[in-house]
mmCIF file with all atom_site columns, C-alpha atoms in Angstrom:
data_model
loop_
_atom_site.group_PDB
_atom_site.id
_atom_site.type_symbol
_atom_site.label_atom_id
_atom_site.label_alt_id
_atom_site.label_comp_id
_atom_site.label_asym_id
_atom_site.label_entity_id
_atom_site.label_seq_id
_atom_site.pdbx_PDB_ins_code
_atom_site.Cartn_x
_atom_site.Cartn_y
_atom_site.Cartn_z
_atom_site.occupancy
_atom_site.B_iso_or_equiv
_atom_site.pdbx_formal_charge
_atom_site.auth_seq_id
_atom_site.auth_comp_id
_atom_site.auth_asym_id
_atom_site.auth_atom_id
_atom_site.pdbx_PDB_model_num
ATOM 1   C CA . MET A 1 1   ? 12.761  -15.916 2.973  1.00 57.00 ? 1   MET A CA 1
ATOM 2   C CA . THR A 1 2   ? 13.508  -17.841 6.140  1.00 59.00 ? 2   THR A CA 1
ATOM 3   C CA . THR A 1 3   ? 14.115  -15.890 9.311  1.00 80.00 ? 3   THR A CA 1
ATOM 4   C CA . THR A 1 4   ? 14.988  -17.246 12.714 1.00 90.00 ? 4   THR A CA 1
ATOM 5   C CA . PRO A 1 5   ? 13.472  -15.959 15.963 1.00 91.00 ? 5   PRO A CA 1
ATOM 6   C CA . GLN A 1 6   ? 16.826  -14.233 16.632 1.00 93.00 ? 6   GLN A CA 1
ATOM 7   C CA . ASP A 1 7   ? 16.709  -12.539 13.197 1.00 93.00 ? 7   ASP A CA 1
ATOM 8   C CA . LEU A 1 8   ? 13.258  -11.177 14.034 1.00 94.00 ? 8   LEU A CA 1
ATOM 9   C CA . LYS A 1 9   ? 14.425  -9.880  17.418 1.00 95.00 ? 9   LYS A CA 1
ATOM 10  C CA . ASP A 1 10  ? 17.336  -8.158  15.674 1.00 96.00 ? 10  ASP A CA 1
ATOM 11  C CA . LEU A 1 11  ? 14.944  -6.626  13.127 1.00 95.00 ? 11  LEU A CA 1
ATOM 12  C CA . PHE A 1 12  ? 12.753  -5.366  15.947 1.00 97.00 ? 12  PHE A CA 1
ATOM 13  C CA . ARG A 1 13  ? 15.758  -3.817  17.737 1.00 97.00 ? 13  ARG A CA 1
ATOM 14  C CA . HIS A 1 14  ? 16.772  -2.201  14.452 1.00 97.00 ? 14  HIS A CA 1
ATOM 15  C CA . SER A 1 15  ? 13.261  -0.757  14.084 1.00 97.00 ? 15  SER A CA 1
ATOM 16  C CA . LEU A 1 16  ? 13.627  0.960   17.472 1.00 97.00 ? 16  LEU A CA 1
ATOM 17  C CA . GLU A 1 17  ? 17.027  2.345   16.451 1.00 97.00 ? 17  GLU A CA 1
ATOM 18  C CA . LEU A 1 18  ? 15.517  3.799   13.281 1.00 96.00 ? 18  LEU A CA 1
ATOM 19  C CA . LEU A 1 19  ? 12.655  5.419   15.203 1.00 94.00 ? 19  LEU A CA 1
ATOM 20  C CA . SER A 1 20  ? 14.906  6.905   17.871 1.00 94.00 ? 20  SER A CA 1
ATOM 21  C CA . SER A 1 21  ? 17.211  8.394   15.233 1.00 94.00 ? 21  SER A CA 1
ATOM 22  C CA . GLY A 1 22  ? 14.287  9.885   13.285 1.00 92.00 ? 22  GLY A CA 1
ATOM 23  C CA . ARG A 1 23  ? 14.874  7.712   10.205 1.00 94.00 ? 23  ARG A CA 1
ATOM 24  C CA . ILE A 1 24  ? 11.169  7.283   9.546  1.00 95.00 ? 24  ILE A CA 1
ATOM 25  C CA . GLU A 1 25  ? 11.393  6.423   5.831  1.00 96.00 ? 25  GLU A CA 1
ATOM 26  C CA . GLU A 1 26  ? 13.786  3.583   6.626  1.00 97.00 ? 26  GLU A CA 1
ATOM 27  C CA . TRP A 1 27  ? 11.513  2.435   9.458  1.00 97.00 ? 27  TRP A CA 1
ATOM 28  C CA . VAL A 1 28  ? 8.503   2.353   7.126  1.00 97.00 ? 28  VAL A CA 1
ATOM 29  C CA . GLY A 1 29  ? 10.658  0.362   4.685  1.00 97.00 ? 29  GLY A CA 1
ATOM 30  C CA . LEU A 1 30  ? 10.715  -2.478  7.237  1.00 97.00 ? 30  LEU A CA 1
ATOM 31  C CA . PHE A 1 31  ? 6.987   -2.981  6.635  1.00 98.00 ? 31  PHE A CA 1
ATOM 32  C CA . ALA A 1 32  ? 5.394   -5.153  3.977  1.00 97.00 ? 32  ALA A CA 1
ATOM 33  C CA . GLU A 1 33  ? 3.804   -3.117  1.189  1.00 97.00 ? 33  GLU A CA 1
ATOM 34  C CA . ASP A 1 34  ? 0.385   -3.616  2.815  1.00 97.00 ? 34  ASP A CA 1
ATOM 35  C CA . GLY A 1 35  ? 1.722   -3.698  6.396  1.00 98.00 ? 35  GLY A CA 1
ATOM 36  C CA . ILE A 1 36  ? -0.421  -2.435  9.262  1.00 98.00 ? 36  ILE A CA 1
ATOM 37  C CA . LEU A 1 37  ? 0.510   -0.259  12.221 1.00 97.00 ? 37  LEU A CA 1
ATOM 38  C CA . GLU A 1 38  ? -2.126  -0.419  14.912 1.00 97.00 ? 38  GLU A CA 1
ATOM 39  C CA . PHE A 1 39  ? -2.565  1.590   18.109 1.00 94.00 ? 39  PHE A CA 1
ATOM 40  C CA . PRO A 1 40  ? -5.374  0.008   20.147 1.00 95.00 ? 40  PRO A CA 1
ATOM 41  C CA . TYR A 1 41  ? -5.266  3.137   22.344 1.00 91.00 ? 41  TYR A CA 1
ATOM 42  C CA . PRO A 1 42  ? -4.442  6.083   20.041 1.00 86.00 ? 42  PRO A CA 1
ATOM 43  C CA . ALA A 1 43  ? -3.837  9.636   21.176 1.00 81.00 ? 43  ALA A CA 1
ATOM 44  C CA . TRP A 1 44  ? -6.550  12.147  20.289 1.00 74.00 ? 44  TRP A CA 1
ATOM 45  C CA . GLY A 1 45  ? -6.202  13.135  16.641 1.00 76.00 ? 45  GLY A CA 1
ATOM 46  C CA . PHE A 1 46  ? -4.405  9.984   15.555 1.00 80.00 ? 46  PHE A CA 1
ATOM 47  C CA . ALA A 1 47  ? -5.766  7.034   13.636 1.00 85.00 ? 47  ALA A CA 1
ATOM 48  C CA . SER A 1 48  ? -5.964  3.732   15.464 1.00 92.00 ? 48  SER A CA 1
ATOM 49  C CA . GLN A 1 49  ? -4.789  1.895   12.346 1.00 95.00 ? 49  GLN A CA 1
ATOM 50  C CA . MET A 1 50  ? -2.714  2.730   9.289  1.00 95.00 ? 50  MET A CA 1
ATOM 51  C CA . GLN A 1 51  ? -2.179  0.373   6.382  1.00 97.00 ? 51  GLN A CA 1
ATOM 52  C CA . GLY A 1 52  ? 0.365   0.534   3.603  1.00 97.00 ? 52  GLY A CA 1
ATOM 53  C CA . ARG A 1 53  ? 3.692   2.307   3.467  1.00 96.00 ? 53  ARG A CA 1
ATOM 54  C CA . GLU A 1 54  ? 2.271   5.562   2.100  1.00 94.00 ? 54  GLU A CA 1
ATOM 55  C CA . GLN A 1 55  ? -0.220  5.931   4.950  1.00 94.00 ? 55  GLN A CA 1
ATOM 56  C CA . LEU A 1 56  ? 2.417   4.908   7.517  1.00 94.00 ? 56  LEU A CA 1
ATOM 57  C CA . LEU A 1 57  ? 4.877   7.464   6.188  1.00 92.00 ? 57  LEU A CA 1
ATOM 58  C CA . GLY A 1 58  ? 2.241   10.200  6.206  1.00 87.00 ? 58  GLY A CA 1
ATOM 59  C CA . GLN A 1 59  ? 1.413   9.600   9.861  1.00 85.00 ? 59  GLN A CA 1
ATOM 60  C CA . MET A 1 60  ? 4.797   8.658   11.261 1.00 88.00 ? 60  MET A CA 1
ATOM 61  C CA . THR A 1 61  ? 6.764   11.510  9.662  1.00 86.00 ? 61  THR A CA 1
ATOM 62  C CA . MET A 1 62  ? 5.306   13.699  12.407 1.00 80.00 ? 62  MET A CA 1
ATOM 63  C CA . PHE A 1 63  ? 6.832   11.347  15.002 1.00 81.00 ? 63  PHE A CA 1
ATOM 64  C CA . GLY A 1 64  ? 10.354  12.196  13.873 1.00 79.00 ? 64  GLY A CA 1
ATOM 65  C CA . GLN A 1 65  ? 9.579   15.893  13.591 1.00 82.00 ? 65  GLN A CA 1
ATOM 66  C CA . GLN A 1 66  ? 7.930   16.233  17.003 1.00 83.00 ? 66  GLN A CA 1
ATOM 67  C CA . LEU A 1 67  ? 9.622   13.732  19.324 1.00 87.00 ? 67  LEU A CA 1
ATOM 68  C CA . LYS A 1 68  ? 13.076  12.717  20.413 1.00 92.00 ? 68  LYS A CA 1
ATOM 69  C CA . VAL A 1 69  ? 12.917  9.260   21.991 1.00 94.00 ? 69  VAL A CA 1
ATOM 70  C CA . GLU A 1 70  ? 15.521  6.941   23.435 1.00 96.00 ? 70  GLU A CA 1
ATOM 71  C CA . PHE A 1 71  ? 14.332  3.343   23.788 1.00 97.00 ? 71  PHE A CA 1
ATOM 72  C CA . SER A 1 72  ? 15.549  0.788   26.310 1.00 98.00 ? 72  SER A CA 1
ATOM 73  C CA . GLU A 1 73  ? 16.716  -2.668  25.333 1.00 98.00 ? 73  GLU A CA 1
ATOM 74  C CA . PRO A 1 74  ? 13.545  -4.651  24.658 1.00 98.00 ? 74  PRO A CA 1
ATOM 75  C CA . GLU A 1 75  ? 12.574  -7.613  26.799 1.00 98.00 ? 75  GLU A CA 1
ATOM 76  C CA . PHE A 1 76  ? 11.304  -10.361 24.521 1.00 97.00 ? 76  PHE A CA 1
ATOM 77  C CA . TYR A 1 77  ? 8.652   -12.914 25.407 1.00 96.00 ? 77  TYR A CA 1
ATOM 78  C CA . ALA A 1 78  ? 8.716   -16.443 24.053 1.00 91.00 ? 78  ALA A CA 1
ATOM 79  C CA . THR A 1 79  ? 6.076   -17.324 21.497 1.00 89.00 ? 79  THR A CA 1
ATOM 80  C CA . ALA A 1 80  ? 5.099   -20.614 19.926 1.00 83.00 ? 80  ALA A CA 1
ATOM 81  C CA . GLU A 1 81  ? 4.216   -19.014 16.587 1.00 86.00 ? 81  GLU A CA 1
ATOM 82  C CA . ASP A 1 82  ? 6.700   -18.477 13.795 1.00 89.00 ? 82  ASP A CA 1
ATOM 83  C CA . GLY A 1 83  ? 7.052   -14.851 12.757 1.00 93.00 ? 83  GLY A CA 1
ATOM 84  C CA . LEU A 1 84  ? 5.677   -13.430 16.004 1.00 96.00 ? 84  LEU A CA 1
ATOM 85  C CA . VAL A 1 85  ? 7.652   -11.100 18.288 1.00 96.00 ? 85  VAL A CA 1
ATOM 86  C CA . ILE A 1 86  ? 6.347   -9.753  21.591 1.00 97.00 ? 86  ILE A CA 1
ATOM 87  C CA . ALA A 1 87  ? 8.502   -7.122  23.258 1.00 98.00 ? 87  ALA A CA 1
ATOM 88  C CA . ALA A 1 88  ? 8.259   -4.781  26.232 1.00 98.00 ? 88  ALA A CA 1
ATOM 89  C CA . PHE A 1 89  ? 10.461  -1.692  26.469 1.00 98.00 ? 89  PHE A CA 1
ATOM 90  C CA . THR A 1 90  ? 10.480  1.889   27.684 1.00 98.00 ? 90  THR A CA 1
ATOM 91  C CA . GLY A 1 91  ? 11.014  5.180   25.940 1.00 96.00 ? 91  GLY A CA 1
ATOM 92  C CA . GLU A 1 92  ? 12.376  8.413   27.374 1.00 97.00 ? 92  GLU A CA 1
ATOM 93  C CA . ALA A 1 93  ? 10.733  11.069  25.211 1.00 93.00 ? 93  ALA A CA 1
ATOM 94  C CA . THR A 1 94  ? 10.980  14.822  24.751 1.00 92.00 ? 94  THR A CA 1
ATOM 95  C CA . LEU A 1 95  ? 8.457   16.885  22.805 1.00 87.00 ? 95  LEU A CA 1
ATOM 96  C CA . LEU A 1 96  ? 10.641  19.085  20.630 1.00 84.00 ? 96  LEU A CA 1
ATOM 97  C CA . ALA A 1 97  ? 8.157   21.980  20.453 1.00 79.00 ? 97  ALA A CA 1
ATOM 98  C CA . THR A 1 98  ? 7.695   22.381  24.202 1.00 82.00 ? 98  THR A CA 1
ATOM 99  C CA . GLY A 1 99  ? 10.524  20.504  25.889 1.00 88.00 ? 99  GLY A CA 1
ATOM 100 C CA . GLY A 1 100 ? 7.910   18.451  27.759 1.00 88.00 ? 100 GLY A CA 1
ATOM 101 C CA . GLN A 1 101 ? 9.243   15.056  28.809 1.00 92.00 ? 101 GLN A CA 1
ATOM 102 C CA . TYR A 1 102 ? 7.699   11.725  29.652 1.00 93.00 ? 102 TYR A CA 1
ATOM 103 C CA . THR A 1 103 ? 8.609   8.095   30.191 1.00 96.00 ? 103 THR A CA 1
ATOM 104 C CA . GLN A 1 104 ? 6.498   5.548   28.373 1.00 95.00 ? 104 GLN A CA 1
ATOM 105 C CA . THR A 1 105 ? 6.225   1.773   28.736 1.00 96.00 ? 105 THR A CA 1
ATOM 106 C CA . TYR A 1 106 ? 5.367   -0.053  25.528 1.00 97.00 ? 106 TYR A CA 1
ATOM 107 C CA . LEU A 1 107 ? 4.217   -3.547  24.717 1.00 98.00 ? 107 LEU A CA 1
ATOM 108 C CA . SER A 1 108 ? 4.506   -4.385  21.036 1.00 98.00 ? 108 SER A CA 1
ATOM 109 C CA . VAL A 1 109 ? 3.129   -7.425  19.272 1.00 98.00 ? 109 VAL A CA 1
ATOM 110 C CA . VAL A 1 110 ? 4.707   -7.714  15.841 1.00 97.00 ? 110 VAL A CA 1
ATOM 111 C CA . ARG A 1 111 ? 4.002   -10.230 13.113 1.00 97.00 ? 111 ARG A CA 1
ATOM 112 C CA . PHE A 1 112 ? 6.668   -10.667 10.451 1.00 96.00 ? 112 PHE A CA 1
ATOM 113 C CA . GLU A 1 113 ? 6.102   -12.270 7.076  1.00 95.00 ? 113 GLU A CA 1
ATOM 114 C CA . ASP A 1 114 ? 8.976   -12.889 4.658  1.00 92.00 ? 114 ASP A CA 1
ATOM 115 C CA . GLY A 1 115 ? 11.253  -10.700 6.775  1.00 92.00 ? 115 GLY A CA 1
ATOM 116 C CA . LYS A 1 116 ? 8.911   -7.686  6.662  1.00 96.00 ? 116 LYS A CA 1
ATOM 117 C CA . ILE A 1 117 ? 6.528   -6.324  9.281  1.00 97.00 ? 117 ILE A CA 1
ATOM 118 C CA . LYS A 1 118 ? 3.010   -7.411  8.395  1.00 98.00 ? 118 LYS A CA 1
ATOM 119 C CA . LEU A 1 119 ? 1.352   -6.147  11.609 1.00 98.00 ? 119 LEU A CA 1
ATOM 120 C CA . TYR A 1 120 ? 2.791   -3.928  14.336 1.00 98.00 ? 120 TYR A CA 1
ATOM 121 C CA . ARG A 1 121 ? 0.359   -3.599  17.248 1.00 98.00 ? 121 ARG A CA 1
ATOM 122 C CA . ASP A 1 122 ? 1.651   -1.041  19.735 1.00 96.00 ? 122 ASP A CA 1
ATOM 123 C CA . PHE A 1 123 ? 0.189   -0.744  23.223 1.00 96.00 ? 123 PHE A CA 1
ATOM 124 C CA . TRP A 1 124 ? 1.060   2.516   24.974 1.00 93.00 ? 124 TRP A CA 1
ATOM 125 C CA . ASN A 1 125 ? -0.517  5.187   27.159 1.00 91.00 ? 125 ASN A CA 1
ATOM 126 C CA . PRO A 1 126 ? -1.499  8.202   25.000 1.00 87.00 ? 126 PRO A CA 1
ATOM 127 C CA . TRP A 1 127 ? -2.251  10.349  28.045 1.00 85.00 ? 127 TRP A CA 1
ATOM 128 C CA . LEU A 1 128 ? 1.453   10.616  28.870 1.00 88.00 ? 128 LEU A CA 1
ATOM 129 C CA . VAL A 1 129 ? 2.293   12.434  25.634 1.00 83.00 ? 129 VAL A CA 1
ATOM 130 C CA . MET A 1 130 ? -0.752  14.695  26.007 1.00 82.00 ? 130 MET A CA 1
ATOM 131 C CA . GLU A 1 131 ? 0.273   15.553  29.587 1.00 85.00 ? 131 GLU A CA 1
ATOM 132 C CA . ALA A 1 132 ? 3.805   16.368  28.377 1.00 85.00 ? 132 ALA A CA 1
ATOM 133 C CA . ALA A 1 133 ? 2.221   18.737  25.832 1.00 80.00 ? 133 ALA A CA 1
ATOM 134 C CA . GLY A 1 134 ? 0.473   20.578  28.672 1.00 82.00 ? 134 GLY A CA 1
ATOM 135 C CA . GLY A 1 135 ? -2.816  18.685  28.765 1.00 78.00 ? 135 GLY A CA 1
ATOM 136 C CA . GLU A 1 136 ? -5.624  17.735  26.434 1.00 75.00 ? 136 GLU A CA 1
ATOM 137 C CA . LEU A 1 137 ? -6.509  21.231  25.184 1.00 78.00 ? 137 LEU A CA 1
ATOM 138 C CA . PRO A 1 138 ? -2.915  22.273  24.296 1.00 73.00 ? 138 PRO A CA 1
ATOM 139 C CA . TRP A 1 139 ? -2.470  18.866  22.632 1.00 73.00 ? 139 TRP A CA 1
ATOM 140 C CA . LYS A 1 140 ? -5.552  19.394  20.454 1.00 75.00 ? 140 LYS A CA 1
ATOM 141 C CA . GLN A 1 141 ? -4.508  22.954  19.607 1.00 75.00 ? 141 GLN A CA 1
ATOM 142 C CA . ALA A 1 142 ? -1.032  21.808  18.601 1.00 69.00 ? 142 ALA A CA 1
ATOM 143 C CA . LEU A 1 143 ? -2.386  19.080  16.327 1.00 69.00 ? 143 LEU A CA 1
ATOM 144 C CA . GLN A 1 144 ? -4.836  21.476  14.717 1.00 71.00 ? 144 GLN A CA 1
ATOM 145 C CA . ALA A 1 145 ? -2.046  23.977  14.116 1.00 69.00 ? 145 ALA A CA 1
ATOM 146 C CA . LEU A 1 146 ? 0.112   21.242  12.541 1.00 63.00 ? 146 LEU A CA 1
ATOM 147 C CA . ALA A 1 147 ? -2.802  20.332  10.290 1.00 66.00 ? 147 ALA A CA 1
ATOM 148 C CA . GLY A 1 148 ? -3.171  23.966  9.266  1.00 66.00 ? 148 GLY A CA 1
ATOM 149 C CA . GLY A 1 149 ? -6.599  24.246  10.895 1.00 49.00 ? 149 GLY A CA 1
ATOM 150 C CA . ALA A 1 150 ? -5.922  26.231  14.052 1.00 41.00 ? 150 ALA A CA 1
ATOM 151 C CA . THR A 1 151 ? -9.417  26.724  15.376 1.00 41.00 ? 151 THR A CA 1
ATOM 152 C CA . ASP A 1 152 ? -10.956 27.181  18.790 1.00 40.00 ? 152 ASP A CA 1
ATOM 153 C CA . THR A 1 153 ? -10.979 23.811  20.549 1.00 38.00 ? 153 THR A CA 1
ATOM 154 C CA . ALA A 1 154 ? -12.611 24.992  23.752 1.00 38.00 ? 154 ALA A CA 1
ATOM 155 C CA . ALA A 1 155 ? -15.911 23.539  22.566 1.00 37.00 ? 155 ALA A CA 1
ATOM 156 C CA . SER A 1 156 ? -14.314 20.230  21.533 1.00 39.00 ? 156 SER A CA 1
#
């Protein structure tokens, strides 16, 4: 499958639309079967890397359930490599459980192969979402409660 740089930019924009509308299964469907989502700086309690659609769906389903995000139009950076998209954009996010809000700047490096996402490396600041949740301790307590293991995190 041949894709032009413009096709890849359009696919990336579409991926942001799917995320912001909570259509996580469709978003995961943009990935290759063995595609990788990588967060070099993950929030506490989240994996830094997920591989394969099943693992992506398991992790990212929580995104749609817990956040409402509106993304800006991405700014794309020229690359010399086929299949590579580098984009910067912002997200205006609200935590649905608490109403906490934050603005996030993202830098995403995405490698496409045969029209599917092979690697999505997402650079973001995890402290912003934790602050919107009320700080590190409330963030940890919320994640533990979601996991069904609400335990005392004061010693963590």
